[in-house]
Amino acid sequence: MAAIKRLLKTSAFSSSSAIPCIRRCLSTAAVSETDARLKSPSYPHNSLPPQADPKGKNVQWVFLGSPGVGKGTYASRLCTLLGVPHIATGDLVRDALSSNGPLSQQLAEIVNQGKLVSDEIILSLLSKRLEAGEAKGESGFILDGFPRTIKQAEILDEVTDIDLVLNLKVQENVLLEKCLGRRICSECGKNFNVASINVKGENGRPAISMAPLLPPQHCMSKLITRSDDTEAVVKERIRIYNEKSQPVEEYYRSRGKLLEFELPGGIPESWPKLLEVLNLNDYEDKQAAAA
Ligand code: AMP
């Protein structure tokens, strides 16, 4: 990733011997100029912050949102559209888990309890992923699942300039159903969902329907379920999100970088609206025409 060069020079990790490569990573080749308007928390949080317009540049975005909200789905679609890598720390953790390396057993215990992996391990995995991307000439990124704590957000801030933080939201009773309905193709890695969600509107919240996102025939026999998508573990992950990661929303809100997006339904309803708030509604057509 060409955008990422500088070291992760953080006092928090300067004494760690467990992450030798952590000192040589994140930064940006083209740190955008700090715009006073962007620092201002006064813009409405449901519209694109000034300076975060994605057109004509390699975006440096972060996706926040509770487990099951659909960060991976929307981040991956936007990455395809914008031509930047989708870097999901959860995927890095699952790769490390399945590699049967020394970390694997340690990670399995943490992940299968719905807990957060230590900052040291996450930064080490992220740093390796960024180095590999840099070697391939990647530029820009959408980070999904990182940062998840204020400490991680502070570290990220020290090493690079994030343009925009998209906070995906959906009412909490939908999250559990979505996690329990999630299926992954063990061959192509794509995410699907077998849940058919219909929640009545109440307490001033609108009704919400999400049709299942079913896999194509050739993935059907290869579907697997994430080991941490059981009811007890999902509830714990949501609890931990509320405790540790919700403060990260406020961290970015106060810096004028947070864009809140409440999902109005499934992909057919949400995707066009998301493109609209990101000022990308005509971008998809232009990209398709250029292809
Ligand atoms: P996800 O796919 O984002 O739900 O992540 C799956 C699991 O990986 C989480 O429940 C955590 O155990 C771990 N994980 C992913 N990203 C982070 C992070 N930034 N910090 C700590 N743990 C993480």
PDB file of C-alpha atoms and ligand atoms in Angstrom:
ATOM      1  CA  MET A   1       0.000   0.000   0.000  1.00  0.00           C
ATOM      2  CA  ALA A   2       1.698   3.122  -1.232  1.00  0.00           C
ATOM      3  CA  ALA A   3      -0.286   5.193   1.219  1.00  0.00           C
ATOM      4  CA  ILE A   4       1.220   3.454   4.169  1.00  0.00           C
ATOM      5  CA  LYS A   5       4.834   4.054   4.982  1.00  0.00           C
ATOM      6  CA  ARG A   6       5.510   5.592   8.305  1.00  0.00           C
ATOM      7  CA  LEU A   7       6.122   3.669  11.467  1.00  0.00           C
ATOM      8  CA  LEU A   8       3.608   2.911  14.115  1.00  0.00           C
ATOM      9  CA  LYS A   9       5.551   5.121  16.455  1.00  0.00           C
ATOM     10  CA  THR A  10       3.395   5.104  19.492  1.00  0.00           C
ATOM     11  CA  SER A  11       4.474   5.414  23.017  1.00  0.00           C
ATOM     12  CA  ALA A  12       1.948   2.733  23.923  1.00  0.00           C
ATOM     13  CA  PHE A  13       3.880   0.168  21.934  1.00  0.00           C
ATOM     14  CA  SER A  14       7.386   1.534  21.933  1.00  0.00           C
ATOM     15  CA  SER A  15       8.556  -0.923  24.575  1.00  0.00           C
ATOM     16  CA  SER A  16       6.951  -4.022  23.131  1.00  0.00           C
ATOM     17  CA  SER A  17       9.281  -6.733  21.948  1.00  0.00           C
ATOM     18  CA  ALA A  18       6.442  -8.945  20.711  1.00  0.00           C
ATOM     19  CA  ILE A  19       5.826  -6.880  17.609  1.00  0.00           C
ATOM     20  CA  PRO A  20       9.080  -6.271  15.832  1.00  0.00           C
ATOM     21  CA  CYS A  21       7.460  -4.975  12.665  1.00  0.00           C
ATOM     22  CA  ILE A  22       5.077  -2.629  14.445  1.00  0.00           C
ATOM     23  CA  ARG A  23       7.567   0.231  14.235  1.00  0.00           C
ATOM     24  CA  ARG A  24       7.621   0.226  10.491  1.00  0.00           C
ATOM     25  CA  CYS A  25       4.158   0.672   9.275  1.00  0.00           C
ATOM     26  CA  LEU A  26       1.179   2.916   8.946  1.00  0.00           C
ATOM     27  CA  SER A  27       1.261   6.270   7.387  1.00  0.00           C
ATOM     28  CA  THR A  28       0.199   7.936   4.258  1.00  0.00           C
ATOM     29  CA  ALA A  29       2.103   9.011   1.195  1.00  0.00           C
ATOM     30  CA  ALA A  30      -0.404  11.733   0.664  1.00  0.00           C
ATOM     31  CA  VAL A  31      -1.560  12.920   4.029  1.00  0.00           C
ATOM     32  CA  SER A  32      -4.366  15.235   3.157  1.00  0.00           C
ATOM     33  CA  GLU A  33      -4.116  18.745   4.491  1.00  0.00           C
ATOM     34  CA  THR A  34      -5.900  19.193   7.747  1.00  0.00           C
ATOM     35  CA  ASP A  35      -8.957  21.211   7.065  1.00  0.00           C
ATOM     36  CA  ALA A  36     -10.271  23.309   9.912  1.00  0.00           C
ATOM     37  CA  ARG A  37     -13.803  22.611   8.716  1.00  0.00           C
ATOM     38  CA  LEU A  38     -13.244  18.885   9.041  1.00  0.00           C
ATOM     39  CA  LYS A  39     -12.094  19.289  12.628  1.00  0.00           C
ATOM     40  CA  SER A  40     -15.270  21.146  13.422  1.00  0.00           C
ATOM     41  CA  PRO A  41     -17.981  18.993  14.985  1.00  0.00           C
ATOM     42  CA  SER A  42     -20.647  21.371  13.739  1.00  0.00           C
ATOM     43  CA  TYR A  43     -21.603  19.632  10.476  1.00  0.00           C
ATOM     44  CA  PRO A  44     -24.678  17.353  10.598  1.00  0.00           C
ATOM     45  CA  HIS A  45     -23.631  13.778  11.370  1.00  0.00           C
ATOM     46  CA  ASN A  46     -25.895  12.271   8.742  1.00  0.00           C
ATOM     47  CA  SER A  47     -24.254  14.079   5.845  1.00  0.00           C
ATOM     48  CA  LEU A  48     -20.822  13.779   4.307  1.00  0.00           C
ATOM     49  CA  PRO A  49     -18.261  15.904   6.164  1.00  0.00           C
ATOM     50  CA  PRO A  50     -16.652  18.560   4.007  1.00  0.00           C
ATOM     51  CA  GLN A  51     -13.301  17.343   2.649  1.00  0.00           C
ATOM     52  CA  ALA A  52     -14.407  13.699   2.756  1.00  0.00           C
ATOM     53  CA  ASP A  53     -15.729  13.617  -0.798  1.00  0.00           C
ATOM     54  CA  PRO A  54     -14.392  10.321  -2.151  1.00  0.00           C
ATOM     55  CA  LYS A  55     -14.253  11.229  -5.819  1.00  0.00           C
ATOM     56  CA  GLY A  56     -10.867  11.361  -7.479  1.00  0.00           C
ATOM     57  CA  LYS A  57      -8.783  10.079  -4.595  1.00  0.00           C
ATOM     58  CA  ASN A  58      -7.859   6.917  -2.769  1.00  0.00           C
ATOM     59  CA  VAL A  59      -9.998   7.098   0.306  1.00  0.00           C
ATOM     60  CA  GLN A  60      -8.796   6.344   3.820  1.00  0.00           C
ATOM     61  CA  TRP A  61     -11.991   5.350   5.559  1.00  0.00           C
ATOM     62  CA  VAL A  62     -12.972   3.508   8.717  1.00  0.00           C
ATOM     63  CA  PHE A  63     -16.194   1.530   9.170  1.00  0.00           C
ATOM     64  CA  LEU A  64     -17.730   1.305  12.634  1.00  0.00           C
ATOM     65  CA  GLY A  65     -20.817  -0.589  13.697  1.00  0.00           C
ATOM     66  CA  SER A  66     -22.057  -3.389  15.946  1.00  0.00           C
ATOM     67  CA  PRO A  67     -21.414  -7.022  15.074  1.00  0.00           C
ATOM     68  CA  GLY A  68     -23.899  -8.104  12.406  1.00  0.00           C
ATOM     69  CA  VAL A  69     -24.715  -4.643  11.102  1.00  0.00           C
ATOM     70  CA  GLY A  70     -23.165  -5.393   7.708  1.00  0.00           C
ATOM     71  CA  LYS A  71     -19.837  -3.538   7.819  1.00  0.00           C
ATOM     72  CA  GLY A  72     -18.117  -6.237   5.792  1.00  0.00           C
ATOM     73  CA  THR A  73     -20.811  -6.330   3.114  1.00  0.00           C
ATOM     74  CA  TYR A  74     -20.942  -2.574   2.522  1.00  0.00           C
ATOM     75  CA  ALA A  75     -17.203  -2.012   2.989  1.00  0.00           C
ATOM     76  CA  SER A  76     -16.391  -4.676   0.439  1.00  0.00           C
ATOM     77  CA  ARG A  77     -18.874  -3.252  -2.113  1.00  0.00           C
ATOM     78  CA  LEU A  78     -17.493   0.246  -1.653  1.00  0.00           C
ATOM     79  CA  CYS A  79     -13.909  -1.006  -1.965  1.00  0.00           C
ATOM     80  CA  THR A  80     -14.750  -2.617  -5.299  1.00  0.00           C
ATOM     81  CA  LEU A  81     -16.366   0.618  -6.443  1.00  0.00           C
ATOM     82  CA  LEU A  82     -13.546   2.868  -5.261  1.00  0.00           C
ATOM     83  CA  GLY A  83     -10.641   0.558  -6.104  1.00  0.00           C
ATOM     84  CA  VAL A  84      -9.146   0.445  -2.613  1.00  0.00           C
ATOM     85  CA  PRO A  85      -8.394  -2.586  -0.417  1.00  0.00           C
ATOM     86  CA  HIS A  86     -10.889  -3.766   2.171  1.00  0.00           C
ATOM     87  CA  ILE A  87      -8.908  -4.479   5.325  1.00  0.00           C
ATOM     88  CA  ALA A  88     -10.989  -6.268   7.943  1.00  0.00           C
ATOM     89  CA  THR A  89      -9.146  -7.081  11.150  1.00  0.00           C
ATOM     90  CA  GLY A  90     -11.715  -9.829  11.867  1.00  0.00           C
ATOM     91  CA  ASP A  91     -10.604 -11.531   8.615  1.00  0.00           C
ATOM     92  CA  LEU A  92      -6.955 -11.193   9.663  1.00  0.00           C
ATOM     93  CA  VAL A  93      -7.820 -12.812  12.993  1.00  0.00           C
ATOM     94  CA  ARG A  94      -9.717 -15.654  11.266  1.00  0.00           C
ATOM     95  CA  ASP A  95      -6.805 -16.218   8.849  1.00  0.00           C
ATOM     96  CA  ALA A  96      -4.423 -16.445  11.800  1.00  0.00           C
ATOM     97  CA  LEU A  97      -6.856 -18.813  13.512  1.00  0.00           C
ATOM     98  CA  SER A  98      -7.029 -21.168  10.575  1.00  0.00           C
ATOM     99  CA  SER A  99      -3.305 -21.131   9.950  1.00  0.00           C
ATOM    100  CA  ASN A 100      -2.648 -23.443  12.921  1.00  0.00           C
ATOM    101  CA  GLY A 101       0.315 -21.263  13.792  1.00  0.00           C
ATOM    102  CA  PRO A 102       1.409 -20.544  17.364  1.00  0.00           C
ATOM    103  CA  LEU A 103      -1.180 -17.775  17.704  1.00  0.00           C
ATOM    104  CA  SER A 104      -4.046 -19.977  16.654  1.00  0.00           C
ATOM    105  CA  GLN A 105      -4.957 -21.581  19.981  1.00  0.00           C
ATOM    106  CA  GLN A 106      -4.587 -18.338  21.897  1.00  0.00           C
ATOM    107  CA  LEU A 107      -6.853 -16.547  19.429  1.00  0.00           C
ATOM    108  CA  ALA A 108      -9.489 -19.309  19.361  1.00  0.00           C
ATOM    109  CA  GLU A 109     -10.054 -18.967  23.078  1.00  0.00           C
ATOM    110  CA  ILE A 110     -10.506 -15.196  22.904  1.00  0.00           C
ATOM    111  CA  VAL A 111     -12.590 -15.048  19.725  1.00  0.00           C
ATOM    112  CA  ASN A 112     -14.904 -17.887  20.723  1.00  0.00           C
ATOM    113  CA  GLN A 113     -15.740 -16.058  23.923  1.00  0.00           C
ATOM    114  CA  GLY A 114     -16.587 -12.909  21.970  1.00  0.00           C
ATOM    115  CA  LYS A 115     -13.727 -10.977  23.598  1.00  0.00           C
ATOM    116  CA  LEU A 116     -11.357  -8.544  21.943  1.00  0.00           C
ATOM    117  CA  VAL A 117      -7.895  -9.685  20.954  1.00  0.00           C
ATOM    118  CA  SER A 118      -5.080  -7.672  22.567  1.00  0.00           C
ATOM    119  CA  ASP A 119      -3.999  -4.466  20.858  1.00  0.00           C
ATOM    120  CA  GLU A 120      -0.534  -5.932  20.481  1.00  0.00           C
ATOM    121  CA  ILE A 121      -1.745  -8.940  18.472  1.00  0.00           C
ATOM    122  CA  ILE A 122      -4.158  -6.879  16.366  1.00  0.00           C
ATOM    123  CA  LEU A 123      -1.508  -4.303  15.528  1.00  0.00           C
ATOM    124  CA  SER A 124       0.933  -7.021  14.614  1.00  0.00           C
ATOM    125  CA  LEU A 125      -1.590  -8.669  12.236  1.00  0.00           C
ATOM    126  CA  LEU A 126      -2.595  -5.304  10.785  1.00  0.00           C
ATOM    127  CA  SER A 127       0.972  -4.222  10.333  1.00  0.00           C
ATOM    128  CA  LYS A 128       1.805  -7.415   8.384  1.00  0.00           C
ATOM    129  CA  ARG A 129      -1.265  -6.950   6.188  1.00  0.00           C
ATOM    130  CA  LEU A 130      -0.317  -3.336   5.473  1.00  0.00           C
ATOM    131  CA  GLU A 131       3.251  -4.278   4.633  1.00  0.00           C
ATOM    132  CA  ALA A 132       2.043  -6.929   2.194  1.00  0.00           C
ATOM    133  CA  GLY A 133      -0.289  -4.362   0.603  1.00  0.00           C
ATOM    134  CA  GLU A 134       2.446  -1.775   0.389  1.00  0.00           C
ATOM    135  CA  ALA A 135       4.661  -4.274  -1.423  1.00  0.00           C
ATOM    136  CA  LYS A 136       1.840  -4.754  -3.969  1.00  0.00           C
ATOM    137  CA  GLY A 137       1.461  -1.001  -4.440  1.00  0.00           C
ATOM    138  CA  GLU A 138      -1.920  -0.682  -2.748  1.00  0.00           C
ATOM    139  CA  SER A 139      -3.164   2.814  -2.061  1.00  0.00           C
ATOM    140  CA  GLY A 140      -5.995   3.977   0.191  1.00  0.00           C
ATOM    141  CA  PHE A 141      -8.135   1.613   2.278  1.00  0.00           C
ATOM    142  CA  ILE A 142     -11.352   0.947   4.074  1.00  0.00           C
ATOM    143  CA  LEU A 143     -10.621  -0.373   7.552  1.00  0.00           C
ATOM    144  CA  ASP A 144     -13.373  -2.603   8.903  1.00  0.00           C
ATOM    145  CA  GLY A 145     -13.275  -3.677  12.554  1.00  0.00           C
ATOM    146  CA  PHE A 146     -10.404  -1.368  13.451  1.00  0.00           C
ATOM    147  CA  PRO A 147     -10.188   0.719  15.580  1.00  0.00           C
ATOM    148  CA  ARG A 148     -12.339  -0.941  18.215  1.00  0.00           C
ATOM    149  CA  THR A 149     -11.025   0.847  21.276  1.00  0.00           C
ATOM    150  CA  ILE A 150     -10.103   4.444  22.017  1.00  0.00           C
ATOM    151  CA  LYS A 151      -6.481   3.354  22.341  1.00  0.00           C
ATOM    152  CA  GLN A 152      -6.532   1.850  18.835  1.00  0.00           C
ATOM    153  CA  ALA A 153      -8.164   5.037  17.505  1.00  0.00           C
ATOM    154  CA  GLU A 154      -5.441   7.169  19.084  1.00  0.00           C
ATOM    155  CA  ILE A 155      -2.736   4.982  17.570  1.00  0.00           C
ATOM    156  CA  LEU A 156      -4.357   5.209  14.148  1.00  0.00           C
ATOM    157  CA  ASP A 157      -4.580   8.975  14.483  1.00  0.00           C
ATOM    158  CA  GLU A 158      -0.879   9.200  15.226  1.00  0.00           C
ATOM    159  CA  VAL A 159       0.118   7.404  12.077  1.00  0.00           C
ATOM    160  CA  THR A 160      -2.315   8.436   9.392  1.00  0.00           C
ATOM    161  CA  ASP A 161      -5.078  10.811   8.449  1.00  0.00           C
ATOM    162  CA  ILE A 162      -8.533   9.234   8.229  1.00  0.00           C
ATOM    163  CA  ASP A 163     -10.881  11.055   5.818  1.00  0.00           C
ATOM    164  CA  LEU A 164     -14.146   9.631   7.030  1.00  0.00           C
ATOM    165  CA  VAL A 165     -15.587   7.288   9.641  1.00  0.00           C
ATOM    166  CA  LEU A 166     -18.832   5.671   8.585  1.00  0.00           C
ATOM    167  CA  ASN A 167     -20.966   4.472  11.472  1.00  0.00           C
ATOM    168  CA  LEU A 168     -23.480   1.885  10.278  1.00  0.00           C
ATOM    169  CA  LYS A 169     -26.472   1.420  12.526  1.00  0.00           C
ATOM    170  CA  VAL A 170     -29.484  -0.807  12.783  1.00  0.00           C
ATOM    171  CA  GLN A 171     -31.741  -1.513  15.716  1.00  0.00           C
ATOM    172  CA  GLU A 172     -30.259  -3.986  18.176  1.00  0.00           C
ATOM    173  CA  ASN A 173     -32.869  -6.749  17.869  1.00  0.00           C
ATOM    174  CA  VAL A 174     -31.938  -7.123  14.184  1.00  0.00           C
ATOM    175  CA  LEU A 175     -28.247  -7.682  14.965  1.00  0.00           C
ATOM    176  CA  LEU A 176     -28.636 -11.040  16.675  1.00  0.00           C
ATOM    177  CA  GLU A 177     -30.842 -12.430  13.899  1.00  0.00           C
ATOM    178  CA  LYS A 178     -28.389 -11.217  11.268  1.00  0.00           C
ATOM    179  CA  CYS A 179     -25.403 -12.824  12.984  1.00  0.00           C
ATOM    180  CA  LEU A 180     -27.250 -16.118  13.463  1.00  0.00           C
ATOM    181  CA  GLY A 181     -28.274 -16.105   9.785  1.00  0.00           C
ATOM    182  CA  ARG A 182     -24.785 -15.367   8.478  1.00  0.00           C
ATOM    183  CA  ARG A 183     -23.163 -18.001   6.248  1.00  0.00           C
ATOM    184  CA  ILE A 184     -19.803 -17.897   4.515  1.00  0.00           C
ATOM    185  CA  CYS A 185     -18.740 -19.796   1.435  1.00  0.00           C
ATOM    186  CA  SER A 186     -15.670 -21.762   2.484  1.00  0.00           C
ATOM    187  CA  GLU A 187     -14.380 -21.631  -1.073  1.00  0.00           C
ATOM    188  CA  CYS A 188     -14.886 -18.061  -2.331  1.00  0.00           C
ATOM    189  CA  GLY A 189     -15.104 -16.434   1.123  1.00  0.00           C
ATOM    190  CA  LYS A 190     -18.245 -14.445   0.274  1.00  0.00           C
ATOM    191  CA  ASN A 191     -20.772 -13.641   2.994  1.00  0.00           C
ATOM    192  CA  PHE A 192     -24.437 -14.548   2.711  1.00  0.00           C
ATOM    193  CA  ASN A 193     -27.396 -14.436   5.043  1.00  0.00           C
ATOM    194  CA  VAL A 194     -30.274 -16.883   5.330  1.00  0.00           C
ATOM    195  CA  ALA A 195     -32.278 -14.794   7.827  1.00  0.00           C
ATOM    196  CA  SER A 196     -35.509 -13.196   6.726  1.00  0.00           C
ATOM    197  CA  ILE A 197     -35.944 -10.212   8.991  1.00  0.00           C
ATOM    198  CA  ASN A 198     -39.220  -8.430   9.654  1.00  0.00           C
ATOM    199  CA  VAL A 199     -39.278  -6.185  12.686  1.00  0.00           C
ATOM    200  CA  LYS A 200     -42.386  -4.148  13.434  1.00  0.00           C
ATOM    201  CA  GLY A 201     -41.984  -0.433  14.012  1.00  0.00           C
ATOM    202  CA  GLU A 202     -42.313   0.559  17.673  1.00  0.00           C
ATOM    203  CA  ASN A 203     -41.198   3.264  20.095  1.00  0.00           C
ATOM    204  CA  GLY A 204     -40.834   5.719  17.247  1.00  0.00           C
ATOM    205  CA  ARG A 205     -38.565   3.399  15.249  1.00  0.00           C
ATOM    206  CA  PRO A 206     -39.596   2.425  11.737  1.00  0.00           C
ATOM    207  CA  ALA A 207     -40.402  -1.164  10.757  1.00  0.00           C
ATOM    208  CA  ILE A 208     -37.512  -2.892   9.048  1.00  0.00           C
ATOM    209  CA  SER A 209     -37.429  -5.767   6.589  1.00  0.00           C
ATOM    210  CA  MET A 210     -34.365  -7.479   5.217  1.00  0.00           C
ATOM    211  CA  ALA A 211     -34.687 -10.216   2.644  1.00  0.00           C
ATOM    212  CA  PRO A 212     -32.207 -13.107   2.879  1.00  0.00           C
ATOM    213  CA  LEU A 213     -29.038 -12.762   0.839  1.00  0.00           C
ATOM    214  CA  LEU A 214     -28.883 -16.257  -0.576  1.00  0.00           C
ATOM    215  CA  PRO A 215     -25.767 -17.772  -2.138  1.00  0.00           C
ATOM    216  CA  PRO A 216     -25.572 -18.870  -5.752  1.00  0.00           C
ATOM    217  CA  GLN A 217     -26.043 -22.587  -6.399  1.00  0.00           C
ATOM    218  CA  HIS A 218     -22.295 -23.309  -6.619  1.00  0.00           C
ATOM    219  CA  CYS A 219     -21.676 -21.959  -3.078  1.00  0.00           C
ATOM    220  CA  MET A 220     -24.672 -23.708  -1.531  1.00  0.00           C
ATOM    221  CA  SER A 221     -22.897 -26.913  -0.458  1.00  0.00           C
ATOM    222  CA  LYS A 222     -19.840 -25.032   0.867  1.00  0.00           C
ATOM    223  CA  LEU A 223     -21.524 -22.791   3.389  1.00  0.00           C
ATOM    224  CA  ILE A 224     -20.046 -22.546   6.870  1.00  0.00           C
ATOM    225  CA  THR A 225     -21.014 -20.626  10.000  1.00  0.00           C
ATOM    226  CA  ARG A 226     -18.519 -18.528  11.969  1.00  0.00           C
ATOM    227  CA  SER A 227     -17.638 -20.175  15.275  1.00  0.00           C
ATOM    228  CA  ASP A 228     -18.382 -16.889  17.088  1.00  0.00           C
ATOM    229  CA  ASP A 229     -21.861 -16.517  15.548  1.00  0.00           C
ATOM    230  CA  THR A 230     -23.643 -18.457  18.301  1.00  0.00           C
ATOM    231  CA  GLU A 231     -26.337 -16.704  20.334  1.00  0.00           C
ATOM    232  CA  ALA A 232     -24.320 -16.471  23.558  1.00  0.00           C
ATOM    233  CA  VAL A 233     -21.171 -15.248  21.827  1.00  0.00           C
ATOM    234  CA  VAL A 234     -23.009 -12.726  19.634  1.00  0.00           C
ATOM    235  CA  LYS A 235     -24.672 -11.262  22.744  1.00  0.00           C
ATOM    236  CA  GLU A 236     -21.271 -10.940  24.379  1.00  0.00           C
ATOM    237  CA  ARG A 237     -19.788  -9.334  21.235  1.00  0.00           C
ATOM    238  CA  ILE A 238     -22.614  -6.790  21.179  1.00  0.00           C
ATOM    239  CA  ARG A 239     -22.087  -6.085  24.879  1.00  0.00           C
ATOM    240  CA  ILE A 240     -18.365  -5.561  24.303  1.00  0.00           C
ATOM    241  CA  TYR A 241     -19.067  -3.353  21.296  1.00  0.00           C
ATOM    242  CA  ASN A 242     -21.302  -1.143  23.421  1.00  0.00           C
ATOM    243  CA  GLU A 243     -18.718  -0.951  26.174  1.00  0.00           C
ATOM    244  CA  LYS A 244     -15.470  -0.582  24.235  1.00  0.00           C
ATOM    245  CA  SER A 245     -16.304   0.491  20.711  1.00  0.00           C
ATOM    246  CA  GLN A 246     -19.200   2.892  21.148  1.00  0.00           C
ATOM    247  CA  PRO A 247     -16.828   5.408  22.781  1.00  0.00           C
ATOM    248  CA  VAL A 248     -14.860   5.287  19.505  1.00  0.00           C
ATOM    249  CA  GLU A 249     -17.954   6.701  17.753  1.00  0.00           C
ATOM    250  CA  GLU A 250     -17.868   9.675  20.105  1.00  0.00           C
ATOM    251  CA  TYR A 251     -14.097  10.016  19.582  1.00  0.00           C
ATOM    252  CA  TYR A 252     -14.620  10.534  15.854  1.00  0.00           C
ATOM    253  CA  ARG A 253     -17.857  12.499  16.260  1.00  0.00           C
ATOM    254  CA  SER A 254     -16.044  15.107  18.329  1.00  0.00           C
ATOM    255  CA  ARG A 255     -13.373  15.342  15.614  1.00  0.00           C
ATOM    256  CA  GLY A 256     -15.969  15.995  12.917  1.00  0.00           C
ATOM    257  CA  LYS A 257     -15.235  12.779  11.023  1.00  0.00           C
ATOM    258  CA  LEU A 258     -18.244  10.613  11.849  1.00  0.00           C
ATOM    259  CA  LEU A 259     -20.999   9.988   9.345  1.00  0.00           C
ATOM    260  CA  GLU A 260     -23.983   8.139  10.823  1.00  0.00           C
ATOM    261  CA  PHE A 261     -25.930   5.882   8.488  1.00  0.00           C
ATOM    262  CA  GLU A 262     -29.035   4.052   9.700  1.00  0.00           C
ATOM    263  CA  LEU A 263     -29.742   1.093   7.435  1.00  0.00           C
ATOM    264  CA  PRO A 264     -33.275   1.444   6.071  1.00  0.00           C
ATOM    265  CA  GLY A 265     -33.514  -2.276   5.154  1.00  0.00           C
ATOM    266  CA  GLY A 266     -31.521  -4.894   3.268  1.00  0.00           C
ATOM    267  CA  ILE A 267     -29.016  -4.282   0.476  1.00  0.00           C
ATOM    268  CA  PRO A 268     -31.570  -3.253  -2.203  1.00  0.00           C
ATOM    269  CA  GLU A 269     -32.901  -0.464   0.034  1.00  0.00           C
ATOM    270  CA  SER A 270     -29.643   0.510   1.776  1.00  0.00           C
ATOM    271  CA  TRP A 271     -27.038   0.470  -1.005  1.00  0.00           C
ATOM    272  CA  PRO A 272     -28.526   3.265  -3.166  1.00  0.00           C
ATOM    273  CA  LYS A 273     -29.113   5.421  -0.082  1.00  0.00           C
ATOM    274  CA  LEU A 274     -25.569   4.836   1.117  1.00  0.00           C
ATOM    275  CA  LEU A 275     -24.172   5.850  -2.267  1.00  0.00           C
ATOM    276  CA  GLU A 276     -26.306   8.967  -2.091  1.00  0.00           C
ATOM    277  CA  VAL A 277     -25.014  10.104   1.308  1.00  0.00           C
ATOM    278  CA  LEU A 278     -21.460   9.366   0.197  1.00  0.00           C
ATOM    279  CA  ASN A 279     -21.981  11.520  -2.871  1.00  0.00           C
ATOM    280  CA  LEU A 280     -21.353   8.456  -5.043  1.00  0.00           C
ATOM    281  CA  ASN A 281     -24.787   7.971  -6.586  1.00  0.00           C
ATOM    282  CA  ASP A 282     -23.650   8.747 -10.104  1.00  0.00           C
ATOM    283  CA  TYR A 283     -20.263   7.097  -9.591  1.00  0.00           C
ATOM    284  CA  GLU A 284     -21.470   3.533  -9.955  1.00  0.00           C
ATOM    285  CA  ASP A 285     -22.977   4.245 -13.390  1.00  0.00           C
ATOM    286  CA  LYS A 286     -19.835   6.051 -14.545  1.00  0.00           C
ATOM    287  CA  GLN A 287     -17.624   3.197 -13.355  1.00  0.00           C
ATOM    288  CA  ALA A 288     -19.843   0.658 -15.121  1.00  0.00           C
ATOM    289  CA  ALA A 289     -19.786   2.739 -18.306  1.00  0.00           C
ATOM    290  CA  ALA A 290     -15.989   3.028 -18.157  1.00  0.00           C
ATOM    291  CA  ALA A 291     -15.499  -0.714 -17.596  1.00  0.00           C
TER     292      ALA A 291
HETATM  293  P1  AMP B   1     -15.228  -9.236  13.377  1.00  0.00           P
HETATM  294  O1  AMP B   1     -15.135 -10.118  12.165  1.00  0.00           O
HETATM  295  O2  AMP B   1     -14.887  -7.806  13.089  1.00  0.00           O
HETATM  296  O3  AMP B   1     -16.522  -9.403  14.117  1.00  0.00           O
HETATM  297  O4  AMP B   1     -14.071  -9.725  14.379  1.00  0.00           O
HETATM  298  C1  AMP B   1     -14.049 -11.056  14.892  1.00  0.00           C
HETATM  299  C2  AMP B   1     -13.233 -11.091  16.172  1.00  0.00           C
HETATM  300  O5  AMP B   1     -11.864 -10.725  15.899  1.00  0.00           O
HETATM  301  C3  AMP B   1     -13.678 -10.109  17.252  1.00  0.00           C
HETATM  302  O6  AMP B   1     -14.747 -10.591  18.038  1.00  0.00           O
HETATM  303  C4  AMP B   1     -12.390  -9.964  18.067  1.00  0.00           C
HETATM  304  O7  AMP B   1     -12.166 -11.090  18.883  1.00  0.00           O
HETATM  305  C5  AMP B   1     -11.315  -9.975  16.980  1.00  0.00           C
HETATM  306  N1  AMP B   1     -11.009  -8.602  16.503  1.00  0.00           N
HETATM  307  C6  AMP B   1     -11.233  -8.099  15.251  1.00  0.00           C
HETATM  308  N2  AMP B   1     -10.819  -6.833  15.155  1.00  0.00           N
HETATM  309  C7  AMP B   1     -10.330  -6.504  16.387  1.00  0.00           C
HETATM  310  C8  AMP B   1      -9.762  -5.320  16.929  1.00  0.00           C
HETATM  311  N3  AMP B   1      -9.619  -4.200  16.193  1.00  0.00           N
HETATM  312  N4  AMP B   1      -9.366  -5.338  18.227  1.00  0.00           N
HETATM  313  C9  AMP B   1      -9.492  -6.449  18.974  1.00  0.00           C
HETATM  314  N5  AMP B   1     -10.027  -7.609  18.537  1.00  0.00           N
HETATM  315  C10 AMP B   1     -10.455  -7.645  17.236  1.00  0.00           C
END
